[in-house]
Short mmCIF file of C-alpha atoms in Angstrom, two decimals:
data_model
loop_
_atom_site.label_atom_id
_atom_site.label_comp_id
_atom_site.label_asym_id
_atom_site.label_seq_id
_atom_site.Cartn_x
_atom_site.Cartn_y
_atom_site.Cartn_z
CA UNK A 25 17.96 -13.92 12.43
CA UNK A 26 18.21 -17.42 13.91
CA UNK A 27 14.78 -18.32 15.30
CA UNK A 28 14.28 -20.74 18.15
CA UNK A 29 12.41 -23.81 17.01
CA UNK A 30 9.57 -25.18 19.09
CA UNK A 31 8.64 -28.79 19.67
CA UNK A 32 5.05 -29.38 18.49
CA UNK A 33 3.61 -30.11 21.92
CA UNK A 34 0.94 -28.52 24.07
CA UNK A 35 3.62 -26.26 25.53
CA UNK A 36 3.06 -23.99 22.55
CA UNK A 37 -0.18 -22.90 24.20
CA UNK A 38 1.73 -20.94 26.82
CA UNK A 39 2.05 -17.20 26.42
CA UNK A 40 5.83 -17.02 26.86
CA UNK A 41 7.97 -14.99 24.56
CA UNK A 42 11.38 -15.64 23.08
CA UNK A 43 14.31 -13.55 21.86
CA UNK A 44 12.81 -10.30 23.14
CA UNK A 45 13.59 -7.39 20.83
CA UNK A 46 11.97 -4.13 19.99
CA UNK A 47 10.12 -4.02 16.65
CA UNK A 48 9.42 -0.44 15.64
CA UNK A 49 6.18 0.39 13.84
CA UNK A 50 6.95 3.82 12.46
CA UNK A 51 7.96 3.83 8.80
CA UNK A 52 7.70 1.16 6.14
CA UNK A 53 11.37 0.23 6.50
CA UNK A 54 10.67 -1.16 9.98
CA UNK A 55 10.39 -4.63 8.45
CA UNK A 56 14.12 -4.78 7.94
CA UNK A 57 14.01 -6.69 4.67
CA UNK A 58 16.01 -4.13 2.76
CA UNK A 59 19.22 -6.10 2.97
CA UNK A 60 18.79 -7.64 -0.46
CA UNK A 61 17.95 -4.32 -2.08
CA UNK A 62 20.03 -1.28 -2.87
CA UNK A 63 16.89 0.74 -2.31
CA UNK A 64 13.30 0.16 -1.33
CA UNK A 65 11.48 -1.88 -4.01
CA UNK A 66 8.86 -0.24 -6.19
CA UNK A 67 5.49 -0.02 -4.50
CA UNK A 68 2.50 -1.65 -6.21
CA UNK A 69 -0.69 0.39 -6.44
CA UNK A 70 -2.40 -2.17 -4.21
CA UNK A 71 -2.02 -5.52 -2.53
CA UNK A 72 -4.86 -8.03 -2.40
CA UNK A 73 -5.65 -9.77 0.89
CA UNK A 74 -8.17 -12.60 0.94
CA UNK A 75 -10.46 -12.20 3.95
CA UNK A 76 -13.73 -13.34 5.52
CA UNK A 77 -16.66 -10.93 5.32
CA UNK A 78 -18.71 -9.16 7.96
CA UNK A 79 -17.03 -8.16 11.21
CA UNK A 80 -13.98 -10.17 10.20
CA UNK A 81 -12.92 -7.97 7.31
CA UNK A 82 -14.06 -4.84 9.16
CA UNK A 83 -11.67 -5.66 12.01
CA UNK A 84 -8.77 -6.50 9.70
CA UNK A 85 -9.29 -3.23 7.85
CA UNK A 86 -9.39 -1.18 11.06
CA UNK A 87 -6.43 -2.88 12.71
CA UNK A 88 -4.04 -3.77 9.91
CA UNK A 89 -5.00 -2.66 6.41
CA UNK A 90 -5.79 1.01 7.04
CA UNK A 91 -2.66 1.59 9.10
CA UNK A 92 -0.55 -0.28 6.53
CA UNK A 93 -1.88 2.01 3.81
CA UNK A 94 -1.19 5.05 5.96
CA UNK A 95 2.33 3.82 6.63
CA UNK A 96 3.20 2.84 3.04
CA UNK A 97 0.74 4.55 0.72
CA UNK A 98 -0.22 1.17 -0.75
CA UNK A 99 -3.96 0.49 -1.03
CA UNK A 100 -5.27 -2.80 0.34
CA UNK A 101 -8.06 -4.61 -1.50
CA UNK A 102 -9.89 -7.32 0.42
CA UNK A 103 -10.94 -10.33 -1.66
CA UNK A 104 -13.89 -12.00 0.08
CA UNK A 105 -13.72 -15.26 -1.86
CA UNK A 106 -14.24 -18.08 0.66
CA UNK A 107 -10.98 -19.70 1.77
CA UNK A 108 -11.89 -23.12 0.36
CA UNK A 109 -12.71 -21.55 -3.00
CA UNK A 110 -9.50 -19.53 -3.33
CA UNK A 111 -7.31 -22.51 -2.46
CA UNK A 112 -7.49 -24.41 -5.80
CA UNK A 113 -7.09 -21.15 -7.72
CA UNK A 114 -3.86 -20.36 -5.89
CA UNK A 115 -2.59 -23.93 -6.25
CA UNK A 116 -3.29 -23.90 -9.99
CA UNK A 117 -1.56 -20.54 -10.48
CA UNK A 118 1.59 -21.74 -8.71
CA UNK A 119 1.61 -25.04 -10.62
CA UNK A 120 1.29 -23.18 -13.93
CA UNK A 121 3.89 -20.53 -13.05
CA UNK A 122 1.27 -17.80 -13.19
CA UNK A 123 1.01 -14.84 -10.83
CA UNK A 124 -1.41 -15.87 -8.07
CA UNK A 125 -4.76 -14.05 -7.74
CA UNK A 126 -3.95 -12.69 -4.26
CA UNK A 127 -0.90 -11.40 -2.41
CA UNK A 128 -1.84 -12.66 1.05
CA UNK A 129 -4.22 -15.35 2.24
CA UNK A 130 -5.89 -14.95 5.63
CA UNK A 131 -6.61 -18.60 6.22
CA UNK A 132 -7.37 -21.25 8.80
CA UNK A 133 -4.16 -22.87 9.97
CA UNK A 134 -5.36 -26.27 8.75
CA UNK A 135 -6.08 -24.99 5.25
CA UNK A 136 -2.82 -23.07 5.25
CA UNK A 137 -0.94 -26.19 6.32
CA UNK A 138 -2.31 -28.00 3.26
CA UNK A 139 -0.85 -25.26 1.09
CA UNK A 140 2.44 -25.33 2.96
CA UNK A 141 2.79 -29.09 2.55
CA UNK A 142 2.03 -28.64 -1.13
CA UNK A 143 4.98 -26.25 -1.37
CA UNK A 144 3.06 -23.20 -2.60
CA UNK A 145 3.81 -20.85 0.31
CA UNK A 146 6.66 -18.37 0.70
CA UNK A 147 9.01 -18.67 3.67
CA UNK A 148 8.27 -15.93 6.21
CA UNK A 149 11.01 -16.70 8.72
CA UNK A 150 12.82 -13.43 7.86
CA UNK A 151 10.06 -11.27 9.36
CA UNK A 152 11.74 -9.37 12.24
CA UNK A 153 8.56 -9.14 14.30
CA UNK A 154 8.57 -12.92 14.69
CA UNK A 155 11.21 -12.30 17.33
CA UNK A 156 8.58 -10.71 19.56
CA UNK A 157 5.62 -13.08 19.39
CA UNK A 158 4.44 -15.97 21.55
CA UNK A 159 4.99 -19.53 20.43
CA UNK A 160 1.33 -19.75 19.39
CA UNK A 161 2.49 -17.99 16.19
CA UNK A 162 4.61 -20.98 15.18
CA UNK A 163 2.81 -23.52 12.98
CA UNK A 164 3.31 -26.81 14.82
CA UNK A 165 4.84 -29.65 12.84
CA UNK A 166 6.17 -27.50 9.99
CA UNK A 167 9.72 -26.36 9.31
CA UNK A 168 10.27 -22.61 9.53
CA UNK A 169 7.38 -20.24 8.96
CA UNK A 170 5.50 -21.09 5.76
CA UNK A 171 2.52 -19.67 7.70
CA UNK A 172 2.36 -17.26 10.61
CA UNK A 173 -0.45 -17.91 13.08
CA UNK A 174 -1.92 -14.60 14.19
CA UNK A 175 -4.46 -15.48 16.91
CA UNK A 176 -6.46 -18.30 18.47
CA UNK A 177 -10.21 -18.83 18.73
CA UNK A 178 -12.81 -21.11 20.25
CA UNK A 179 -15.87 -22.71 18.62
CA UNK A 180 -18.24 -21.96 21.48
CA UNK A 181 -21.85 -22.90 22.06
CA UNK A 182 -23.56 -19.53 21.58
CA UNK A 183 -27.15 -19.21 22.77
CA UNK A 184 -30.05 -16.89 23.52
CA UNK A 185 -30.59 -16.76 27.30
CA UNK A 186 -34.37 -16.56 26.87
CA UNK A 187 -34.29 -19.92 25.08
CA UNK A 188 -32.62 -21.47 28.15
CA UNK A 189 -34.73 -20.25 31.10
CA UNK A 190 -33.23 -22.84 33.45
CA UNK A 191 -29.71 -21.52 32.93
CA UNK A 192 -26.91 -21.84 30.36
CA UNK A 193 -26.64 -25.12 28.47
CA UNK A 194 -24.14 -27.42 30.16
CA UNK A 195 -23.78 -29.96 27.38
CA UNK A 196 -23.96 -30.15 23.60
CA UNK A 197 -26.64 -32.78 24.27
CA UNK A 198 -28.96 -30.03 25.49
CA UNK A 199 -29.41 -29.00 21.85
CA UNK A 200 -31.26 -32.26 21.14
CA UNK A 201 -34.35 -30.94 22.95
CA UNK A 202 -37.21 -31.01 20.39
CA UNK A 203 -38.01 -27.36 21.08
CA UNK A 204 -34.84 -26.41 19.19
CA UNK A 205 -35.87 -28.10 15.96
CA UNK A 206 -35.08 -25.69 13.13
CA UNK A 207 -33.55 -23.24 15.65
CA UNK A 208 -29.89 -24.37 15.63
CA UNK A 209 -26.96 -23.54 13.38
CA UNK A 210 -23.65 -25.14 12.43
CA UNK A 211 -20.97 -24.47 9.84
CA UNK A 212 -21.93 -26.11 6.56
CA UNK A 213 -19.00 -28.53 6.81
CA UNK A 214 -19.35 -29.09 10.55
CA UNK A 215 -16.02 -27.51 11.40
CA UNK A 216 -15.70 -26.90 15.12
CA UNK A 217 -18.31 -29.52 15.96
CA UNK A 218 -16.66 -32.83 15.03
CA UNK A 219 -14.53 -33.09 18.18
CA UNK A 220 -17.09 -32.18 20.86
CA UNK A 221 -19.56 -34.42 19.01
CA UNK A 222 -17.08 -37.27 19.46
CA UNK A 223 -17.21 -36.78 23.23
CA UNK A 224 -20.95 -36.10 23.36
CA UNK A 225 -21.48 -39.32 21.40
CA UNK A 226 -19.66 -41.33 24.05
CA UNK A 227 -16.31 -41.54 22.26
CA UNK A 228 -12.81 -40.51 23.26
CA UNK A 229 -10.62 -37.77 21.84
CA UNK A 230 -7.69 -40.19 21.68
CA UNK A 231 -9.70 -42.28 19.19
CA UNK A 232 -9.52 -39.42 16.64
CA UNK A 233 -9.16 -40.13 13.75
CA UNK A 234 -9.23 -43.94 13.99
CA UNK A 235 -12.72 -44.33 15.41
CA UNK A 236 -15.07 -41.38 15.04
CA UNK A 237 -18.29 -43.35 14.81
CA UNK A 238 -19.49 -41.77 18.10
CA UNK A 239 -19.19 -38.34 16.44
CA UNK A 240 -21.15 -39.41 13.38
CA UNK A 241 -23.83 -41.01 15.54
CA UNK A 242 -24.25 -37.81 17.55
CA UNK A 243 -24.26 -35.65 14.41
CA UNK A 244 -26.96 -37.94 12.98
CA UNK A 245 -29.08 -37.21 16.05
CA UNK A 246 -28.42 -33.50 15.56
CA UNK A 247 -29.48 -33.73 11.92
CA UNK A 248 -33.00 -34.60 13.09
CA UNK A 249 -33.12 -31.09 14.58
CA UNK A 250 -32.96 -29.65 11.04
CA UNK A 251 -30.25 -27.07 11.81
CA UNK A 252 -29.34 -24.17 9.55
CA UNK A 253 -25.93 -24.51 7.88
CA UNK A 254 -23.78 -21.54 6.87
CA UNK A 255 -20.61 -19.47 7.20
CA UNK A 256 -19.43 -16.72 9.57
CA UNK A 257 -21.55 -13.80 8.30
CA UNK A 258 -24.66 -16.03 8.36
CA UNK A 259 -24.41 -16.69 12.10
CA UNK A 260 -24.37 -13.01 12.96
CA UNK A 261 -27.36 -12.39 10.68
CA UNK A 262 -29.35 -15.35 11.99
CA UNK A 263 -28.88 -14.29 15.60
CA UNK A 264 -29.78 -10.69 14.77
CA UNK A 265 -32.92 -11.78 12.91
CA UNK A 266 -34.00 -14.10 15.71
CA UNK A 267 -33.86 -17.14 13.43
CA UNK A 268 -31.79 -19.34 15.76
CA UNK A 269 -31.54 -20.01 19.49
CA UNK A 270 -28.13 -21.67 19.59
CA UNK A 271 -25.12 -22.34 17.38
CA UNK A 272 -21.68 -23.90 17.31
CA UNK A 273 -19.74 -20.90 16.09
CA UNK A 274 -16.67 -18.82 16.68
CA UNK A 275 -17.38 -16.41 19.52
CA UNK A 276 -16.69 -13.44 17.23
CA UNK A 277 -19.99 -13.99 15.45
CA UNK A 278 -22.03 -14.12 18.65
CA UNK A 279 -20.19 -11.10 20.03
CA UNK A 280 -20.96 -9.14 16.88
CA UNK A 281 -24.66 -9.91 17.27
CA UNK A 282 -24.47 -8.78 20.92
CA UNK A 283 -22.86 -5.51 19.82
CA UNK A 284 -25.90 -4.98 17.62
CA UNK A 285 -28.33 -5.34 20.50
CA UNK A 286 -29.06 -9.06 20.48
CA UNK A 287 -29.20 -10.70 23.91
CA UNK A 288 -26.73 -13.53 23.50
CA UNK A 289 -24.22 -15.47 25.60
CA UNK A 290 -21.85 -18.37 25.04
CA UNK A 291 -20.29 -21.23 26.98
CA UNK A 292 -17.73 -24.00 26.71
CA UNK A 293 -19.87 -27.11 27.42
CA UNK A 294 -18.72 -29.96 29.62
CA UNK A 295 -17.52 -32.00 26.61
CA UNK A 296 -15.21 -29.12 25.64
CA UNK A 297 -14.95 -26.89 22.59
CA UNK A 298 -12.51 -26.80 19.71
CA UNK A 299 -9.60 -24.37 19.91
CA UNK A 300 -7.84 -23.46 16.70
CA UNK A 301 -5.79 -20.75 15.02
CA UNK A 302 -5.83 -18.70 11.83
CA UNK A 303 -2.83 -17.31 10.04
CA UNK A 304 -1.44 -15.33 7.15
CA UNK A 305 0.63 -16.67 4.26
CA UNK A 306 1.91 -15.58 0.86
CA UNK A 307 1.61 -17.72 -2.30
CA UNK A 308 4.66 -18.27 -4.46
CA UNK A 309 4.90 -16.58 -7.84
CA UNK A 310 4.54 -12.90 -6.95
CA UNK A 311 6.82 -10.33 -8.60
CA UNK A 312 9.78 -9.65 -6.30
CA UNK A 313 8.69 -6.16 -5.32
CA UNK A 314 5.13 -7.31 -4.54
CA UNK A 315 6.46 -10.15 -2.39
CA UNK A 316 8.49 -7.59 -0.43
CA UNK A 317 5.44 -5.45 0.31
CA UNK A 318 3.25 -8.45 1.08
CA UNK A 319 5.81 -9.41 3.72
CA UNK A 320 5.66 -5.84 5.00
CA UNK A 321 1.92 -6.26 5.51
CA UNK A 322 2.26 -9.48 7.53
CA UNK A 323 5.07 -8.07 9.62
CA UNK A 324 2.86 -5.06 10.39
CA UNK A 325 0.06 -7.46 11.41
CA UNK A 326 2.44 -8.81 14.07
CA UNK A 327 2.87 -5.47 15.85
CA UNK A 328 1.16 -4.83 19.16
CA UNK A 329 -0.50 -1.71 17.77
CA UNK A 330 -2.09 -3.54 14.83
CA UNK A 331 -3.07 -6.65 16.80
CA UNK A 332 -4.69 -4.64 19.58
CA UNK A 333 -7.15 -2.98 17.20
CA UNK A 334 -7.63 -5.96 14.87
CA UNK A 335 -8.30 -8.46 17.64
CA UNK A 336 -10.34 -6.09 19.80
CA UNK A 337 -12.76 -6.13 16.88
CA UNK A 338 -12.77 -9.91 16.75
CA UNK A 339 -12.55 -10.52 20.50
CA UNK A 340 -9.75 -13.05 20.09
CA UNK A 341 -6.40 -13.60 21.87
CA UNK A 342 -3.42 -12.68 19.68
CA UNK A 343 0.22 -13.74 19.44
CA UNK A 344 1.88 -10.52 20.61
CA UNK A 345 2.57 -10.27 24.36
CA UNK A 346 0.90 -7.53 26.37
CA UNK A 347 -2.37 -7.21 24.48
CA UNK A 348 -5.25 -5.95 26.61
CA UNK A 349 -8.35 -8.16 26.49
CA UNK A 350 -11.57 -6.36 25.60
CA UNK A 351 -13.40 -5.45 28.81
CA UNK A 352 -16.35 -7.68 27.94
CA UNK A 353 -14.10 -10.73 27.53
CA UNK A 354 -11.95 -10.62 30.67
CA UNK A 355 -12.24 -14.10 32.19
CA UNK A 356 -14.39 -15.31 29.29
CA UNK A 357 -13.89 -18.95 28.20
CA UNK A 358 -13.66 -17.80 24.58
CA UNK A 359 -10.59 -15.69 25.42
CA UNK A 360 -8.19 -18.24 26.96
CA UNK A 361 -5.11 -16.83 28.67
CA UNK A 362 -4.19 -19.41 31.31
CA UNK A 363 -3.32 -23.11 31.34
CA UNK A 364 -6.60 -23.76 33.15
CA UNK A 365 -8.47 -22.05 30.31
CA UNK A 366 -6.75 -24.21 27.70
CA UNK A 367 -7.43 -27.45 29.60
CA UNK A 368 -11.14 -26.95 28.93
CA UNK A 369 -10.52 -26.74 25.20
CA UNK A 370 -9.93 -29.38 22.53
CA UNK A 371 -6.95 -29.06 20.22
CA UNK A 372 -6.11 -31.68 17.59
CA UNK A 373 -2.85 -31.44 15.66
CA UNK A 374 -2.85 -29.70 12.29
CA UNK A 375 -1.31 -32.81 10.74
CA UNK A 376 -4.25 -35.01 11.76
CA UNK A 377 -6.68 -32.34 10.61
CA UNK A 378 -4.95 -31.94 7.25
CA UNK A 379 -4.99 -35.69 6.66
CA UNK A 380 -8.64 -36.14 7.60
CA UNK A 381 -10.55 -32.88 7.36
CA UNK A 382 -11.82 -33.37 3.80
CA UNK A 383 -13.24 -36.74 4.79
CA UNK A 384 -14.80 -35.28 7.94
CA UNK A 385 -16.38 -32.44 5.99
CA UNK A 386 -17.78 -34.83 3.40
CA UNK A 387 -19.15 -37.15 6.09
CA UNK A 388 -20.84 -34.24 7.90
CA UNK A 389 -22.42 -32.97 4.68
CA UNK A 390 -23.57 -36.47 3.71
CA UNK A 391 -25.28 -36.88 7.08
CA UNK A 392 -26.94 -33.47 6.94
CA UNK A 393 -28.08 -33.91 3.33
CA UNK A 394 -29.18 -37.51 3.75
#
């Protein structure tokens, strides 16, 4: 099927659809990839999907993996190796013509773009359900679909209301109050915080990546607050245990803590908050039949039925039109649906992130460990 190509501009944030067709869910043959086969390829006993832990994998299992198994009879094993750790293993396997350690990588779009530019990803442009997704699914700046973006998310400022008796924090600068020393949290590489820190430090977004000294200066000030550094499951745990009062984190983690009885809210501060996407991709080198079924899995993940359950669990806006926002997130800044919502958010091109992210991560870690 000839897919419409999108220019990599901010217009891809709109929720319009293209080439409207019906993509049936019932039956494994719904993917429509049988053309090259006289009959359906042999089913593997399982496929391995790399995933993040905690509520992330729970939501993927409930929305995509369990229904895929019910539909096909193929078990899904979730590999919880961190995305940055699995990356060199996949790259090495492809370079050495070995079968990769996973069938599907659930990855940040930036990390996935690195793999795509390296030439280790399978082309997914033959997935029929791509004909019924919004243009947010298209990886900007890349030819075809070496990755399929599956949803967007915001790195919000999550906080305990009791720690802010005068009202919600309005600025990232509010976290510099001495009372929050040892009570803040960030990702251990600073992801999600570099861009708002640039603004909070007096810099401009258009100076990224050429001059990010304002970001490093602001992060240096934040280092004096002795924040905790971790990954997604840590944030949920820290909020639940009352160890932190505020964090720069994906809203999913704060929402999970709230589900478990923690009084917690989140905002997009005046400097803005980073908006990004995650996606699914398949490494090269799989046996032909396993590649077929891995594509089946991703195509299933692009159905309205699967996305509704998967993303309800995560509280994130998907790429299939007509999804119903969770009741607790209607009008929430972490669930953008309108142009006005997106104007409050910061999005930097994947290309710039790919070219600079390793340096940014190293700089953040050096500051925090210094």
